[in-house]
Amino acid sequence: MDEADGFSKDKRWNLQGMTAIVTGGTKGIGYAIVEELAGLGARVHTCSRTITELNDCLLEWKAKGFRVTGSVCDVSNQAQREKLLNAVSSEFNGKLNILVNNVGISMGKPVSDYTAEDISKLTSINFESAYNISVLAHPLLKASPSTSIVFISSVAGILPVSFAPIYGANKGNITLDVLYLYKF
């Protein structure tokens, strides 16, 4: 089917009236997700560790007519995660339709070269933040119709990759996390 048949993207997909949060939405996959959700009509809130990067993106999105807000947040910090979800709750009147856990980092080195600090940082950002933000968002999602939680994972969570073993383990945890949270 093509647009001549009346099946354009705009007619198939419409997120008007929906709200979304995308962690790490100022770069890469997260940036593309923010653009897609906002382009389909959703109101989106995103976060970044850096105010300059966040403000630059917010200006770009405003110029495109997108309804996107943002917060500075280091998702590895529990207090900042709580502050982020409080901002989202205020912004969207206690409701949320879509949560996209996108944030992720990798350190490409052999498993024997990782320090305890490296492992803690990777786990905090790649796994703990996604799990905790999902739990914090649960009341907002429960108060809304038509909800979804999306976890951006990796093939490294299913198949071993020699250049990023801790990243892969964290993404494997995310894959299992989805199964457990589904029952939540």
mmCIF file of C-alpha atoms in Angstrom:
data_model
loop_
_atom_site.group_PDB
_atom_site.id
_atom_site.type_symbol
_atom_site.label_atom_id
_atom_site.label_comp_id
_atom_site.label_asym_id
_atom_site.label_seq_id
_atom_site.Cartn_x
_atom_site.Cartn_y
_atom_site.Cartn_z
ATOM 1 C CA MET A 1 0.000 0.000 0.000
ATOM 2 C CA ASP A 2 1.229 3.453 -0.718
ATOM 3 C CA GLU A 3 0.201 6.994 0.076
ATOM 4 C CA ALA A 4 -1.932 7.120 -3.082
ATOM 5 C CA ASP A 5 -4.172 4.504 -1.462
ATOM 6 C CA GLY A 6 -4.763 6.805 1.510
ATOM 7 C CA PHE A 7 -2.447 4.961 3.871
ATOM 8 C CA SER A 8 0.146 7.620 4.619
ATOM 9 C CA LYS A 9 2.142 7.446 7.839
ATOM 10 C CA ASP A 10 0.098 10.347 9.195
ATOM 11 C CA LYS A 11 -3.117 8.390 8.731
ATOM 12 C CA ARG A 12 -1.792 5.128 10.170
ATOM 13 C CA TRP A 13 -0.047 6.554 13.205
ATOM 14 C CA ASN A 14 -1.278 9.346 15.406
ATOM 15 C CA LEU A 15 -0.058 10.037 18.919
ATOM 16 C CA GLN A 16 -2.066 13.225 19.474
ATOM 17 C CA GLY A 17 -2.967 13.489 23.150
ATOM 18 C CA MET A 18 -0.260 11.013 24.176
ATOM 19 C CA THR A 19 2.656 11.770 26.478
ATOM 20 C CA ALA A 20 6.122 10.238 26.436
ATOM 21 C CA ILE A 21 9.455 10.343 28.198
ATOM 22 C CA VAL A 22 12.646 9.337 26.403
ATOM 23 C CA THR A 23 15.796 9.055 28.505
ATOM 24 C CA GLY A 24 18.917 10.268 26.749
ATOM 25 C CA GLY A 25 16.961 11.874 23.938
ATOM 26 C CA THR A 26 19.530 14.402 22.761
ATOM 27 C CA LYS A 27 21.786 12.030 20.794
ATOM 28 C CA GLY A 28 21.669 8.999 18.551
ATOM 29 C CA ILE A 29 18.762 6.581 18.841
ATOM 30 C CA GLY A 30 17.128 8.624 21.608
ATOM 31 C CA TYR A 31 17.162 11.766 19.477
ATOM 32 C CA ALA A 32 15.516 9.895 16.599
ATOM 33 C CA ILE A 33 12.860 8.485 18.940
ATOM 34 C CA VAL A 34 12.047 11.950 20.334
ATOM 35 C CA GLU A 35 11.701 13.288 16.777
ATOM 36 C CA GLU A 36 9.463 10.406 15.701
ATOM 37 C CA LEU A 37 7.172 10.555 18.739
ATOM 38 C CA ALA A 38 6.884 14.346 18.587
ATOM 39 C CA GLY A 39 6.390 14.225 14.815
ATOM 40 C CA LEU A 40 3.438 11.899 15.363
ATOM 41 C CA GLY A 41 1.902 14.399 17.782
ATOM 42 C CA ALA A 42 2.988 13.192 21.228
ATOM 43 C CA ARG A 43 4.111 15.593 23.923
ATOM 44 C CA VAL A 44 7.608 14.415 24.844
ATOM 45 C CA HIS A 45 9.908 15.009 27.802
ATOM 46 C CA THR A 46 13.550 14.002 27.525
ATOM 47 C CA CYS A 47 16.709 14.311 29.560
ATOM 48 C CA SER A 48 20.418 14.840 29.100
ATOM 49 C CA ARG A 49 23.408 15.146 31.405
ATOM 50 C CA THR A 50 24.401 18.445 29.793
ATOM 51 C CA ILE A 51 22.331 21.629 29.782
ATOM 52 C CA THR A 52 23.932 22.969 26.588
ATOM 53 C CA GLU A 53 23.135 19.837 24.598
ATOM 54 C CA LEU A 54 19.595 19.767 25.995
ATOM 55 C CA ASN A 55 18.921 23.427 25.225
ATOM 56 C CA ASP A 56 20.289 23.101 21.679
ATOM 57 C CA CYS A 57 17.948 20.191 20.984
ATOM 58 C CA LEU A 58 14.957 21.896 22.597
ATOM 59 C CA LEU A 59 15.489 24.906 20.315
ATOM 60 C CA GLU A 60 15.697 22.633 17.246
ATOM 61 C CA TRP A 61 12.500 20.837 18.201
ATOM 62 C CA LYS A 62 10.667 24.073 18.942
ATOM 63 C CA ALA A 63 11.625 25.369 15.474
ATOM 64 C CA LYS A 64 10.106 22.187 13.989
ATOM 65 C CA GLY A 65 6.879 22.761 15.909
ATOM 66 C CA PHE A 66 7.400 19.781 18.213
ATOM 67 C CA ARG A 67 6.116 19.846 21.789
ATOM 68 C CA VAL A 68 9.224 18.691 23.645
ATOM 69 C CA THR A 69 10.400 19.653 27.116
ATOM 70 C CA GLY A 70 13.477 18.479 28.942
ATOM 71 C CA SER A 71 15.411 18.153 32.158
ATOM 72 C CA VAL A 72 19.060 17.866 33.034
ATOM 73 C CA CYS A 73 19.453 14.432 34.609
ATOM 74 C CA ASP A 74 22.262 11.991 35.227
ATOM 75 C CA VAL A 75 20.244 8.770 35.312
ATOM 76 C CA SER A 76 22.969 7.027 37.313
ATOM 77 C CA ASN A 77 21.912 9.188 40.290
ATOM 78 C CA GLN A 78 18.806 8.032 42.189
ATOM 79 C CA ALA A 79 17.889 11.519 43.445
ATOM 80 C CA GLN A 80 18.087 12.887 39.899
ATOM 81 C CA ARG A 81 15.912 10.036 38.584
ATOM 82 C CA GLU A 82 13.287 10.895 41.192
ATOM 83 C CA LYS A 83 13.503 14.584 40.270
ATOM 84 C CA LEU A 84 13.088 13.666 36.585
ATOM 85 C CA LEU A 85 9.927 11.661 37.229
ATOM 86 C CA ASN A 86 8.535 14.420 39.454
ATOM 87 C CA ALA A 87 9.076 16.873 36.576
ATOM 88 C CA VAL A 88 7.354 14.475 34.165
ATOM 89 C CA SER A 89 4.447 14.027 36.568
ATOM 90 C CA SER A 90 4.008 17.801 36.853
ATOM 91 C CA GLU A 91 4.410 18.344 33.107
ATOM 92 C CA PHE A 92 1.876 15.661 32.162
ATOM 93 C CA ASN A 93 -0.586 16.053 35.073
ATOM 94 C CA GLY A 94 0.270 12.753 36.735
ATOM 95 C CA LYS A 95 -0.122 10.665 33.587
ATOM 96 C CA LEU A 96 2.246 9.051 31.106
ATOM 97 C CA ASN A 97 1.545 6.919 28.036
ATOM 98 C CA ILE A 98 5.008 5.980 26.780
ATOM 99 C CA LEU A 99 8.296 5.411 28.595
ATOM 100 C CA VAL A 100 11.391 4.819 26.469
ATOM 101 C CA ASN A 101 14.401 3.669 28.498
ATOM 102 C CA ASN A 102 17.086 4.595 26.004
ATOM 103 C CA VAL A 103 20.156 5.669 27.982
ATOM 104 C CA GLY A 104 23.187 3.441 27.610
ATOM 105 C CA ILE A 105 26.974 3.591 27.586
ATOM 106 C CA SER A 106 29.735 1.150 26.767
ATOM 107 C CA MET A 107 33.421 0.837 27.560
ATOM 108 C CA GLY A 108 35.157 -1.258 24.954
ATOM 109 C CA LYS A 109 37.863 -3.222 26.720
ATOM 110 C CA PRO A 110 38.607 -6.800 27.784
ATOM 111 C CA VAL A 111 36.676 -8.093 30.784
ATOM 112 C CA SER A 112 39.881 -8.361 32.850
ATOM 113 C CA ASP A 113 40.531 -4.610 32.454
ATOM 114 C CA TYR A 114 37.294 -3.405 34.073
ATOM 115 C CA THR A 115 37.605 -1.796 37.495
ATOM 116 C CA ALA A 116 34.929 -2.025 40.175
ATOM 117 C CA GLU A 117 34.102 1.622 39.407
ATOM 118 C CA ASP A 118 33.683 0.832 35.688
ATOM 119 C CA ILE A 119 31.287 -2.002 36.468
ATOM 120 C CA SER A 120 29.313 0.121 38.915
ATOM 121 C CA LYS A 121 29.006 2.993 36.419
ATOM 122 C CA LEU A 122 27.950 0.740 33.538
ATOM 123 C CA THR A 123 25.428 -1.148 35.650
ATOM 124 C CA SER A 124 23.985 2.012 37.170
ATOM 125 C CA ILE A 125 23.432 3.644 33.785
ATOM 126 C CA ASN A 126 22.591 0.648 31.587
ATOM 127 C CA PHE A 127 20.474 -1.459 33.918
ATOM 128 C CA GLU A 128 19.646 0.126 37.261
ATOM 129 C CA SER A 129 18.395 3.393 35.756
ATOM 130 C CA ALA A 130 16.014 1.660 33.330
ATOM 131 C CA TYR A 131 14.600 -0.591 36.024
ATOM 132 C CA ASN A 132 14.244 2.198 38.582
ATOM 133 C CA ILE A 133 12.754 4.721 36.149
ATOM 134 C CA SER A 134 10.215 2.077 35.102
ATOM 135 C CA VAL A 135 9.219 1.537 38.730
ATOM 136 C CA LEU A 136 9.045 5.303 39.373
ATOM 137 C CA ALA A 137 6.930 5.774 36.234
ATOM 138 C CA HIS A 138 4.555 2.935 37.115
ATOM 139 C CA PRO A 139 1.949 5.119 38.914
ATOM 140 C CA LEU A 140 1.918 7.582 35.988
ATOM 141 C CA LEU A 141 1.520 4.775 33.466
ATOM 142 C CA LYS A 142 -1.166 3.085 35.543
ATOM 143 C CA ALA A 143 -3.145 6.366 35.595
ATOM 144 C CA SER A 144 -3.165 6.483 31.784
ATOM 145 C CA PRO A 145 -4.851 4.514 29.025
ATOM 146 C CA SER A 146 -2.821 2.923 26.232
ATOM 147 C CA THR A 147 0.595 2.662 27.850
ATOM 148 C CA SER A 148 3.910 1.195 26.755
ATOM 149 C CA ILE A 149 7.388 0.791 28.188
ATOM 150 C CA VAL A 150 10.172 0.426 25.637
ATOM 151 C CA PHE A 151 13.683 -0.710 26.540
ATOM 152 C CA ILE A 152 16.425 0.008 24.024
ATOM 153 C CA SER A 153 18.661 -3.021 24.279
ATOM 154 C CA SER A 154 21.267 -4.619 22.051
ATOM 155 C CA VAL A 155 22.209 -7.837 20.347
ATOM 156 C CA ALA A 156 24.991 -7.816 22.970
ATOM 157 C CA GLY A 157 22.292 -8.720 25.498
ATOM 158 C CA ILE A 158 21.657 -11.992 23.690
ATOM 159 C CA LEU A 159 24.990 -12.896 22.090
ATOM 160 C CA PRO A 160 28.387 -12.407 23.753
ATOM 161 C CA VAL A 161 30.538 -9.608 22.353
ATOM 162 C CA SER A 162 34.204 -9.610 23.293
ATOM 163 C CA PHE A 163 34.669 -5.836 23.158
ATOM 164 C CA ALA A 164 31.930 -4.928 25.677
ATOM 165 C CA PRO A 165 31.193 -7.797 28.081
ATOM 166 C CA ILE A 166 29.767 -5.726 30.951
ATOM 167 C CA TYR A 167 27.586 -3.730 28.558
ATOM 168 C CA GLY A 168 26.318 -7.022 27.138
ATOM 169 C CA ALA A 169 25.572 -8.396 30.597
ATOM 170 C CA ASN A 170 23.619 -5.234 31.446
ATOM 171 C CA LYS A 171 21.620 -5.466 28.216
ATOM 172 C CA GLY A 172 20.926 -9.127 28.965
ATOM 173 C CA ASN A 173 19.560 -8.013 32.327
ATOM 174 C CA ILE A 174 17.315 -5.535 30.502
ATOM 175 C CA THR A 175 15.984 -8.333 28.304
ATOM 176 C CA LEU A 176 15.023 -10.339 31.405
ATOM 177 C CA ASP A 177 13.783 -7.197 33.155
ATOM 178 C CA VAL A 178 11.124 -6.786 30.472
ATOM 179 C CA LEU A 179 9.736 -10.222 31.307
ATOM 180 C CA TYR A 180 9.555 -9.471 35.027
ATOM 181 C CA LEU A 181 8.118 -5.977 34.629
ATOM 182 C CA TYR A 182 5.483 -7.312 32.248
ATOM 183 C CA LYS A 183 3.871 -8.976 35.268
ATOM 184 C CA PHE A 184 4.165 -5.730 37.258
#
